[in-house]
Structure formats: structure tokens, C-alpha cells
Amino acid sequence: MTDKQLNAALADLTSFEGMDEYDEPCYTYECSASLRIQSKALQVNAESYVTNLSNVMEANIFYSVEGHMAPEGIAWLLDAAPLQRATAAYMTLMEASHPQN
């Protein structure tokens, strides 16, 4: 999926809600827009979003055997680029809109 396709898909999933100041969806490259879509994904399913972001960023190496993330891993996730946040948000929102029972 291209950045443009990802931006359009996220706009469709959220009805471009809260993005009035932008002419077009820009979740993959605009920091404030990516933080907004991250916030939406966290509201929908925080655990899923963190898991998806960990996978996108290949941060799974920071998890302990018990399933806890080391502080270095958390810092790694906090430094996510807009494209990484947008990708994880897309995965989370798609999971929520198409639950697999």
C-alpha cells in the first residue's frame, strides 16, 4: 500500500474526522495528523495499537519472557515516525471494523 493509499484508507475509516485544517489526508507524513490517528486507534483498542506498533517498528525484541516491555522498548515506540504510527493505526482500526470471531 502506498502512503497515498494509506492516507485515503485512514480518512475513510475515520470520515476524515478532526482534520478540517488539512486539504487532504496526511497521516503518513504530518506529525500532528499522525498523532491524531494514533489517538483514535488508542481509543479504539490500546492494546492492539501497541502490539501493532511494536510489530511495525520491530520492537518485539524489547519484550521479556513475561511479556513486559523494557524501558528502552517503550522509548523506541515513543519515537515512532508518522508513517509507523499511521500504519499501526490502520491495522488497529481495520481489526476493529472487521473483527474475527
XYZ file of C-alpha atoms in Angstrom:
101
model
C 0.000 0.000 0.000
C 1.383 3.410 -0.921
C 1.412 6.337 1.506
C -1.358 7.973 -0.525
C -3.488 4.822 -0.346
C -2.864 4.525 3.401
C -3.837 8.165 3.937
C -7.042 7.630 1.934
C -7.892 4.416 3.789
C -7.436 6.108 7.171
C -9.569 9.037 6.033
C -12.298 6.575 5.007
C -12.093 4.709 8.315
C -12.406 7.929 10.324
C -14.517 10.035 7.945
C -11.545 12.465 7.949
C -12.822 13.497 11.396
C -10.905 16.268 13.163
C -8.800 17.086 10.118
C -10.534 20.273 8.958
C -7.318 22.279 8.733
C -5.851 19.930 6.104
C -6.732 19.898 2.407
C -6.029 16.197 2.091
C -5.285 13.238 4.373
C -1.679 13.484 5.570
C -1.418 10.920 8.376
C 1.756 9.324 6.985
C 3.912 12.452 6.928
C 2.366 15.180 9.097
C 3.311 14.719 12.765
C 0.175 16.265 14.251
C -2.082 14.269 11.919
C -0.298 11.022 12.780
C -0.716 11.771 16.483
C -4.437 12.318 15.939
C -4.863 8.999 14.154
C -2.762 7.353 16.864
C -5.094 8.810 19.491
C -8.113 7.450 17.612
C -6.546 3.991 17.417
C -5.665 4.070 21.127
C -9.282 4.919 21.949
C -10.494 2.006 19.840
C -8.084 -0.599 21.222
C -4.937 0.496 23.031
C -3.502 -2.989 23.475
C -3.920 -3.809 19.801
C -2.370 -0.495 18.754
C 0.724 -1.026 20.926
C 1.096 -4.570 19.601
C 0.724 -3.368 16.012
C 3.196 -0.519 16.530
C 5.658 -2.955 18.114
C 5.364 -5.170 15.042
C 5.688 -2.273 12.588
C 8.765 -0.960 14.383
C 10.192 -4.423 15.023
C 10.302 -3.583 18.717
C 9.305 -7.077 19.807
C 12.922 -7.685 20.795
C 12.313 -5.465 23.823
C 9.675 -7.773 25.343
C 10.672 -10.016 28.226
C 9.643 -13.649 28.505
C 6.855 -12.473 30.831
C 5.511 -10.178 28.113
C 6.678 -6.887 29.609
C 8.468 -4.290 27.527
C 11.774 -2.879 28.714
C 12.041 0.908 29.113
C 14.284 1.007 26.017
C 11.461 -0.540 24.010
C 8.943 1.961 25.282
C 11.322 4.782 24.348
C 11.692 3.186 20.896
C 7.893 3.211 20.421
C 7.606 6.818 21.589
C 9.989 7.795 18.798
C 7.763 6.354 16.047
C 7.698 8.193 12.750
C 4.360 9.400 11.325
C 4.280 6.569 8.777
C 4.811 3.974 11.506
C 2.049 5.480 13.669
C -0.303 5.660 10.689
C 0.399 2.056 9.697
C -0.226 0.747 13.212
C -3.383 2.857 13.468
C -4.644 1.463 10.168
C -4.040 -2.100 11.350
C -5.863 -1.391 14.626
C -8.831 0.355 13.033
C -9.180 -2.400 10.417
C -9.145 -5.059 13.136
C -11.870 -3.160 14.980
C -14.014 -2.720 11.875
C -13.583 -6.361 10.780
C -13.485 -8.427 13.986
C -12.562 -12.060 13.558
C -14.788 -14.084 15.823
